[in-house]
Amino acid sequence: MNMVRVLERTGADVRYDAKQTCCGQPAFNTGYHDESRDMALHFLDIFDGDGSDYIVAPSGSCVTMVKVFYGSLLELPEEYREKAERVRSRVHEFTSFLVDVLGKNSVGAEFHGRVTVHDSCHALRELRIREQPRLLLRNVKGLELVEMDAADVCCGFGGTFAVKHASVSTAMTEEKVESILRSGADVVTGVDSSCLMNISGMLKRRGSAVRCMHIADILGGSGS
Amino acid sequence: MTSRTPIIPQNLKLLVEERIHDDGLRGNIRRATHTSLGKRAAVVEDFPRWEEMRTTAHDIKKHVMDNLAHYLELFERQATEAGAQVHFARDAKEASSIVCGLAREHGERVIVKSKSMATEEIHLNPALQQSGLRVLETDLGEYIVQLAEEPPSHITAPALHKSRGEIGRLFSEQLGIPYTDDPEELTAIARRVLREEFLQADVGISGVNFGLAESGTICIVENEGNARLSTTLPKVHIAVMGIEKLLPDAESLGLFLNMLGRSATGQRITCYTSLITGPKRSTEPDGPEQLHIVLLDNGRSTMHADPKLREALYCIRCGACMNICPVYQKVGGHGYGSVYSGPIGSVVTPVFMGEQAAHDLPFASSLCGACADICPVRIDIHHHLLDWRHRMVEGQDGPLLERIAMRLFTFTALSALRFDLAGRLARLFAPFLKHSAGGMRLPVWSETREFPNLPEKSFKQLWKEDRERS
């Protein structure tokens, strides 16, 4: 709900269609294109022509699925290509929407703490989102932004990779967690819940007090 | 470490498990890859337009691949004109038997080899040995892995997985010399041994970094001078060259030399760049009497015929994608089991070794895309891995449980009602999975990480309540 609050604070009229489910990325990433395509068509049927100007999601990887993979790496039937084209141009990741579309540097938020940003791979390399979250965080009252080393290195999640190659995934997450701990931050944030769930899982296992928070919860939250 | 598990892609999971907890190995790989990456970053700064250079390099490779027949014919004609003998090999077996035939014909004593991944790909060394020939790797890294009876673990730094201590012990055991881990001393020892052999050798075998179609020239880059010795001292030089190594001309070579050295080892240019056009001419005092160029297909024309996979032929084998890859950094080249390891290795191996053998490779990646960002010729490596995953699932089917899970999830997600119901059920049963410290217990995942509890309410419920309030 914090994303909704931030968007409404900018004056946007936010709507939510309860028929939506999943963009199909998990199946796509694992190679199951038929299953993924079914979900993609469901997604396109709901969002194309729904009367809204923009589609905003608090997830770089879901946005990547729609914006980058629909119709390119995931083949769609002829009659859906135009739909996909229209939807693709309307879908935006949350921080990129605020900064690149609305031109906002600040959303008038307040948060007390030392915060570091983890760059999620899809957001960083498919959507080129790097500065947007940092810009918004720098303008949060009371927030101190610190950079970890290797912020742009993968956290090791990778969807089914985390289970198929759990030991390699774990080794990658360990390095990420060590970078976070070295940064001295008490909160790690990012634009993707899945990476944060992974990182948080190991921080908790280690008994660390460092918290993982989605950037929407910092920008729209209660302040600490 | 020396592995007993055969280093083949079918053993990927075992090979990974043998390596993932080896801190010494991880330290060696980390030091080597990070050193290369650091040097690379420094010298890439020479070119403010590096990103444009990548695009140009991509376009040149695309042009060559889109006109492959023309450039192959031109190369063959020009190389033959210059006095070289050009052979075509359809597959690894044919290439290996051509080289073995030539080597048997001309080699009596020892065959010296300079670093070449193409000869690894066709498993040339065992074939030569079976022909009764003694073959010696002369690149220091290759010499080290040959002594250790291991395949190279990196396409430009074959012994990258070994520390200098391990190399010292290896030299001491294999050469019967006192132990030292001083890199300069070790290099000097290898040089002494190898120099003697160079003078004895009657056949030299090399790879090729670039083949220039306009002149039939082969270009070989290296740092130790061993490739130059291997290609000039023996009376016969055999070069094995993948057909994707072609460039149009010397002008394009300038760009690629600038990019290869920087991307591979962070060098502005390698210490030696040899341009070889034909064998020794009658007016020249030295050089080989015969130059044989073996053009290797081995699945490349299959890749060429595939509109998606063709891009993988742009690769110039710099190894930057391995250096930057967080998976490669954890397990090293042997962890993949394939001759070509790392991200690009997982793209080309299913073609070189077959989809069955390479089934697991495209899945051994978090798809972070760092490989595509560093690739000097802009190959979308991680997208090719995604494509392979699809091909593997389509061609061979995934594991039964995975297939059922995917179908079930899709069935659920195609209706908001079912999706809601599944969420409610999950919330209902989640407390029974409860684990310590406010997390759920999941197989595999929970061995190293906590899994969060499901939120009490779905977004849908929160949204509804929020709208009812206002």
PDB file of C-alpha atoms in Angstrom, chain B residues 76-247:
ATOM      1  CA  GLU B  76      40.811 -19.842 -48.338  1.00  0.00           C
ATOM      2  CA  ARG B  77      41.789 -18.354 -51.707  1.00  0.00           C
ATOM      3  CA  GLN B  78      44.143 -15.784 -50.227  1.00  0.00           C
ATOM      4  CA  ALA B  79      45.745 -18.185 -47.755  1.00  0.00           C
ATOM      5  CA  THR B  80      46.294 -20.747 -50.516  1.00  0.00           C
ATOM      6  CA  GLU B  81      47.691 -18.023 -52.763  1.00  0.00           C
ATOM      7  CA  ALA B  82      50.160 -17.210 -49.992  1.00  0.00           C
ATOM      8  CA  GLY B  83      51.297 -20.823 -49.900  1.00  0.00           C
ATOM      9  CA  ALA B  84      49.291 -22.188 -46.987  1.00  0.00           C
ATOM     10  CA  GLN B  85      47.376 -25.458 -47.254  1.00  0.00           C
ATOM     11  CA  VAL B  86      43.799 -25.039 -46.108  1.00  0.00           C
ATOM     12  CA  HIS B  87      41.766 -27.978 -44.769  1.00  0.00           C
ATOM     13  CA  PHE B  88      38.091 -28.057 -43.828  1.00  0.00           C
ATOM     14  CA  ALA B  89      36.959 -30.157 -40.887  1.00  0.00           C
ATOM     15  CA  ARG B  90      33.262 -30.820 -40.379  1.00  0.00           C
ATOM     16  CA  ASP B  91      33.527 -31.956 -36.790  1.00  0.00           C
ATOM     17  CA  ALA B  92      35.929 -32.519 -33.922  1.00  0.00           C
ATOM     18  CA  LYS B  93      36.802 -36.029 -35.055  1.00  0.00           C
ATOM     19  CA  GLU B  94      37.637 -34.963 -38.573  1.00  0.00           C
ATOM     20  CA  ALA B  95      39.729 -32.023 -37.369  1.00  0.00           C
ATOM     21  CA  SER B  96      41.600 -34.174 -34.948  1.00  0.00           C
ATOM     22  CA  SER B  97      42.321 -36.836 -37.570  1.00  0.00           C
ATOM     23  CA  ILE B  98      43.537 -34.230 -40.084  1.00  0.00           C
ATOM     24  CA  VAL B  99      45.948 -32.790 -37.510  1.00  0.00           C
ATOM     25  CA  CYS B 100      47.076 -36.229 -36.324  1.00  0.00           C
ATOM     26  CA  GLY B 101      47.669 -37.311 -39.914  1.00  0.00           C
ATOM     27  CA  LEU B 102      49.811 -34.261 -40.620  1.00  0.00           C
ATOM     28  CA  ALA B 103      51.640 -34.620 -37.326  1.00  0.00           C
ATOM     29  CA  ARG B 104      52.412 -38.290 -37.936  1.00  0.00           C
ATOM     30  CA  GLU B 105      53.658 -37.476 -41.405  1.00  0.00           C
ATOM     31  CA  HIS B 106      56.034 -34.761 -40.257  1.00  0.00           C
ATOM     32  CA  GLY B 107      56.663 -35.347 -36.578  1.00  0.00           C
ATOM     33  CA  GLU B 108      59.084 -37.863 -35.193  1.00  0.00           C
ATOM     34  CA  ARG B 109      60.239 -36.332 -31.974  1.00  0.00           C
ATOM     35  CA  VAL B 110      58.063 -33.829 -30.170  1.00  0.00           C
ATOM     36  CA  ILE B 111      55.169 -31.613 -31.077  1.00  0.00           C
ATOM     37  CA  VAL B 112      55.017 -28.188 -29.469  1.00  0.00           C
ATOM     38  CA  LYS B 113      51.693 -26.470 -28.994  1.00  0.00           C
ATOM     39  CA  SER B 114      50.797 -22.927 -28.150  1.00  0.00           C
ATOM     40  CA  LYS B 115      47.564 -22.139 -26.338  1.00  0.00           C
ATOM     41  CA  SER B 116      44.484 -23.006 -28.328  1.00  0.00           C
ATOM     42  CA  MET B 117      40.910 -23.582 -27.198  1.00  0.00           C
ATOM     43  CA  ALA B 118      39.977 -24.995 -30.607  1.00  0.00           C
ATOM     44  CA  THR B 119      42.407 -27.876 -30.051  1.00  0.00           C
ATOM     45  CA  GLU B 120      40.885 -28.431 -26.594  1.00  0.00           C
ATOM     46  CA  GLU B 121      37.483 -28.510 -28.232  1.00  0.00           C
ATOM     47  CA  ILE B 122      38.540 -31.284 -30.622  1.00  0.00           C
ATOM     48  CA  HIS B 123      40.404 -33.140 -27.839  1.00  0.00           C
ATOM     49  CA  LEU B 124      43.570 -33.089 -29.867  1.00  0.00           C
ATOM     50  CA  ASN B 125      46.163 -33.936 -27.221  1.00  0.00           C
ATOM     51  CA  PRO B 126      44.806 -37.381 -26.326  1.00  0.00           C
ATOM     52  CA  ALA B 127      44.445 -38.142 -30.048  1.00  0.00           C
ATOM     53  CA  LEU B 128      48.066 -37.155 -30.720  1.00  0.00           C
ATOM     54  CA  GLN B 129      49.243 -39.248 -27.824  1.00  0.00           C
ATOM     55  CA  GLN B 130      47.250 -42.200 -29.110  1.00  0.00           C
ATOM     56  CA  SER B 131      49.079 -41.737 -32.406  1.00  0.00           C
ATOM     57  CA  GLY B 132      52.262 -42.314 -30.477  1.00  0.00           C
ATOM     58  CA  LEU B 133      53.382 -38.697 -30.541  1.00  0.00           C
ATOM     59  CA  ARG B 134      54.690 -36.641 -27.648  1.00  0.00           C
ATOM     60  CA  VAL B 135      52.911 -33.320 -27.371  1.00  0.00           C
ATOM     61  CA  LEU B 136      54.007 -30.466 -25.173  1.00  0.00           C
ATOM     62  CA  GLU B 137      52.006 -27.400 -24.186  1.00  0.00           C
ATOM     63  CA  THR B 138      54.268 -24.348 -24.239  1.00  0.00           C
ATOM     64  CA  ASP B 139      52.038 -21.612 -22.839  1.00  0.00           C
ATOM     65  CA  LEU B 140      52.947 -21.425 -19.143  1.00  0.00           C
ATOM     66  CA  GLY B 141      49.358 -21.851 -17.968  1.00  0.00           C
ATOM     67  CA  GLU B 142      48.742 -24.699 -20.382  1.00  0.00           C
ATOM     68  CA  TYR B 143      52.055 -26.283 -19.372  1.00  0.00           C
ATOM     69  CA  ILE B 144      50.928 -26.170 -15.746  1.00  0.00           C
ATOM     70  CA  VAL B 145      47.566 -27.845 -16.413  1.00  0.00           C
ATOM     71  CA  GLN B 146      49.228 -30.378 -18.672  1.00  0.00           C
ATOM     72  CA  LEU B 147      51.597 -31.316 -15.837  1.00  0.00           C
ATOM     73  CA  ALA B 148      48.579 -31.539 -13.519  1.00  0.00           C
ATOM     74  CA  GLU B 149      46.676 -33.634 -16.087  1.00  0.00           C
ATOM     75  CA  GLU B 150      43.761 -31.234 -15.989  1.00  0.00           C
ATOM     76  CA  PRO B 151      41.920 -29.355 -18.701  1.00  0.00           C
ATOM     77  CA  PRO B 152      42.274 -25.547 -18.744  1.00  0.00           C
ATOM     78  CA  SER B 153      39.821 -23.860 -16.372  1.00  0.00           C
ATOM     79  CA  HIS B 154      39.629 -20.529 -18.219  1.00  0.00           C
ATOM     80  CA  ILE B 155      39.876 -19.742 -21.913  1.00  0.00           C
ATOM     81  CA  THR B 156      42.621 -17.139 -21.565  1.00  0.00           C
ATOM     82  CA  ALA B 157      44.144 -18.130 -18.205  1.00  0.00           C
ATOM     83  CA  PRO B 158      44.190 -21.939 -18.183  1.00  0.00           C
ATOM     84  CA  ALA B 159      45.689 -22.373 -14.702  1.00  0.00           C
ATOM     85  CA  LEU B 160      43.787 -19.538 -13.071  1.00  0.00           C
ATOM     86  CA  HIS B 161      42.404 -21.900 -10.431  1.00  0.00           C
ATOM     87  CA  LYS B 162      45.828 -22.676  -9.008  1.00  0.00           C
ATOM     88  CA  SER B 163      47.763 -20.714  -6.416  1.00  0.00           C
ATOM     89  CA  ARG B 164      51.492 -20.221  -6.829  1.00  0.00           C
ATOM     90  CA  GLY B 165      52.043 -22.618  -3.923  1.00  0.00           C
ATOM     91  CA  GLU B 166      50.101 -25.325  -5.741  1.00  0.00           C
ATOM     92  CA  ILE B 167      52.100 -24.655  -8.892  1.00  0.00           C
ATOM     93  CA  GLY B 168      55.335 -24.808  -6.906  1.00  0.00           C
ATOM     94  CA  ARG B 169      54.410 -28.205  -5.463  1.00  0.00           C
ATOM     95  CA  LEU B 170      53.352 -29.456  -8.882  1.00  0.00           C
ATOM     96  CA  PHE B 171      56.666 -28.421 -10.449  1.00  0.00           C
ATOM     97  CA  SER B 172      58.602 -29.937  -7.604  1.00  0.00           C
ATOM     98  CA  GLU B 173      56.770 -33.280  -7.937  1.00  0.00           C
ATOM     99  CA  GLN B 174      56.651 -33.491 -11.705  1.00  0.00           C
ATOM    100  CA  LEU B 175      60.058 -32.046 -12.592  1.00  0.00           C
ATOM    101  CA  GLY B 176      61.953 -33.277  -9.549  1.00  0.00           C
ATOM    102  CA  ILE B 177      63.220 -29.863  -8.509  1.00  0.00           C
ATOM    103  CA  PRO B 178      63.357 -28.173  -5.084  1.00  0.00           C
ATOM    104  CA  TYR B 179      60.117 -26.433  -4.092  1.00  0.00           C
ATOM    105  CA  THR B 180      59.719 -22.732  -4.791  1.00  0.00           C
ATOM    106  CA  ASP B 181      56.608 -20.602  -5.108  1.00  0.00           C
ATOM    107  CA  ASP B 182      58.380 -17.609  -6.590  1.00  0.00           C
ATOM    108  CA  PRO B 183      56.558 -16.804  -9.851  1.00  0.00           C
ATOM    109  CA  GLU B 184      59.711 -15.578 -11.577  1.00  0.00           C
ATOM    110  CA  GLU B 185      61.684 -18.653 -10.639  1.00  0.00           C
ATOM    111  CA  LEU B 186      58.852 -20.932 -11.692  1.00  0.00           C
ATOM    112  CA  THR B 187      58.598 -19.158 -15.019  1.00  0.00           C
ATOM    113  CA  ALA B 188      62.351 -19.444 -15.544  1.00  0.00           C
ATOM    114  CA  ILE B 189      62.224 -23.175 -14.807  1.00  0.00           C
ATOM    115  CA  ALA B 190      59.396 -23.718 -17.294  1.00  0.00           C
ATOM    116  CA  ARG B 191      61.252 -21.653 -19.865  1.00  0.00           C
ATOM    117  CA  ARG B 192      64.431 -23.733 -19.497  1.00  0.00           C
ATOM    118  CA  VAL B 193      62.514 -26.973 -19.940  1.00  0.00           C
ATOM    119  CA  LEU B 194      60.483 -25.659 -22.859  1.00  0.00           C
ATOM    120  CA  ARG B 195      63.390 -24.063 -24.772  1.00  0.00           C
ATOM    121  CA  GLU B 196      65.081 -27.431 -25.126  1.00  0.00           C
ATOM    122  CA  GLU B 197      61.903 -28.932 -26.481  1.00  0.00           C
ATOM    123  CA  PHE B 198      61.326 -26.124 -28.963  1.00  0.00           C
ATOM    124  CA  LEU B 199      64.673 -26.887 -30.566  1.00  0.00           C
ATOM    125  CA  GLN B 200      63.744 -30.569 -30.862  1.00  0.00           C
ATOM    126  CA  ALA B 201      60.257 -30.089 -32.252  1.00  0.00           C
ATOM    127  CA  ASP B 202      59.453 -30.740 -35.874  1.00  0.00           C
ATOM    128  CA  VAL B 203      55.777 -29.786 -35.738  1.00  0.00           C
ATOM    129  CA  GLY B 204      54.208 -26.738 -34.083  1.00  0.00           C
ATOM    130  CA  ILE B 205      50.468 -26.496 -33.469  1.00  0.00           C
ATOM    131  CA  SER B 206      48.647 -23.268 -32.688  1.00  0.00           C
ATOM    132  CA  GLY B 207      45.193 -21.797 -32.547  1.00  0.00           C
ATOM    133  CA  VAL B 208      44.154 -18.599 -34.289  1.00  0.00           C
ATOM    134  CA  ASN B 209      42.733 -15.436 -32.754  1.00  0.00           C
ATOM    135  CA  PHE B 210      41.730 -13.769 -35.991  1.00  0.00           C
ATOM    136  CA  GLY B 211      41.788 -14.783 -39.637  1.00  0.00           C
ATOM    137  CA  LEU B 212      41.980 -11.914 -42.102  1.00  0.00           C
ATOM    138  CA  ALA B 213      40.007 -12.764 -45.213  1.00  0.00           C
ATOM    139  CA  GLU B 214      41.493 -10.102 -47.504  1.00  0.00           C
ATOM    140  CA  SER B 215      45.006 -11.521 -47.196  1.00  0.00           C
ATOM    141  CA  GLY B 216      44.597 -15.049 -45.825  1.00  0.00           C
ATOM    142  CA  THR B 217      46.563 -13.968 -42.769  1.00  0.00           C
ATOM    143  CA  ILE B 218      46.234 -15.568 -39.356  1.00  0.00           C
ATOM    144  CA  CYS B 219      46.758 -13.461 -36.261  1.00  0.00           C
ATOM    145  CA  ILE B 220      47.892 -14.900 -32.927  1.00  0.00           C
ATOM    146  CA  VAL B 221      48.164 -12.846 -29.748  1.00  0.00           C
ATOM    147  CA  GLU B 222      50.105 -13.947 -26.668  1.00  0.00           C
ATOM    148  CA  ASN B 223      52.400 -12.733 -23.914  1.00  0.00           C
ATOM    149  CA  GLU B 224      55.155 -15.281 -23.605  1.00  0.00           C
ATOM    150  CA  GLY B 225      56.617 -15.604 -27.084  1.00  0.00           C
ATOM    151  CA  ASN B 226      55.859 -19.312 -27.044  1.00  0.00           C
ATOM    152  CA  ALA B 227      53.322 -19.030 -29.842  1.00  0.00           C
ATOM    153  CA  ARG B 228      55.883 -17.273 -32.001  1.00  0.00           C
ATOM    154  CA  LEU B 229      58.418 -20.008 -31.267  1.00  0.00           C
ATOM    155  CA  SER B 230      55.846 -22.742 -31.901  1.00  0.00           C
ATOM    156  CA  THR B 231      54.956 -21.245 -35.252  1.00  0.00           C
ATOM    157  CA  THR B 232      58.445 -20.402 -36.496  1.00  0.00           C
ATOM    158  CA  LEU B 233      60.971 -22.975 -35.219  1.00  0.00           C
ATOM    159  CA  PRO B 234      59.409 -26.297 -36.330  1.00  0.00           C
ATOM    160  CA  LYS B 235      59.416 -27.028 -40.045  1.00  0.00           C
ATOM    161  CA  VAL B 236      55.646 -27.564 -40.092  1.00  0.00           C
ATOM    162  CA  HIS B 237      53.062 -25.251 -38.547  1.00  0.00           C
ATOM    163  CA  ILE B 238      49.469 -26.460 -38.152  1.00  0.00           C
ATOM    164  CA  ALA B 239      46.918 -23.832 -37.127  1.00  0.00           C
ATOM    165  CA  VAL B 240      43.432 -24.871 -36.005  1.00  0.00           C
ATOM    166  CA  MET B 241      40.897 -22.120 -36.547  1.00  0.00           C
ATOM    167  CA  GLY B 242      37.165 -22.008 -35.843  1.00  0.00           C
ATOM    168  CA  ILE B 243      35.375 -20.600 -38.881  1.00  0.00           C
ATOM    169  CA  GLU B 244      33.953 -17.788 -36.714  1.00  0.00           C
ATOM    170  CA  LYS B 245      37.413 -16.261 -36.236  1.00  0.00           C
ATOM    171  CA  LEU B 246      37.243 -14.411 -39.541  1.00  0.00           C
ATOM    172  CA  LEU B 247      37.553 -10.657 -39.902  1.00  0.00           C
TER     173      LEU B 247
END
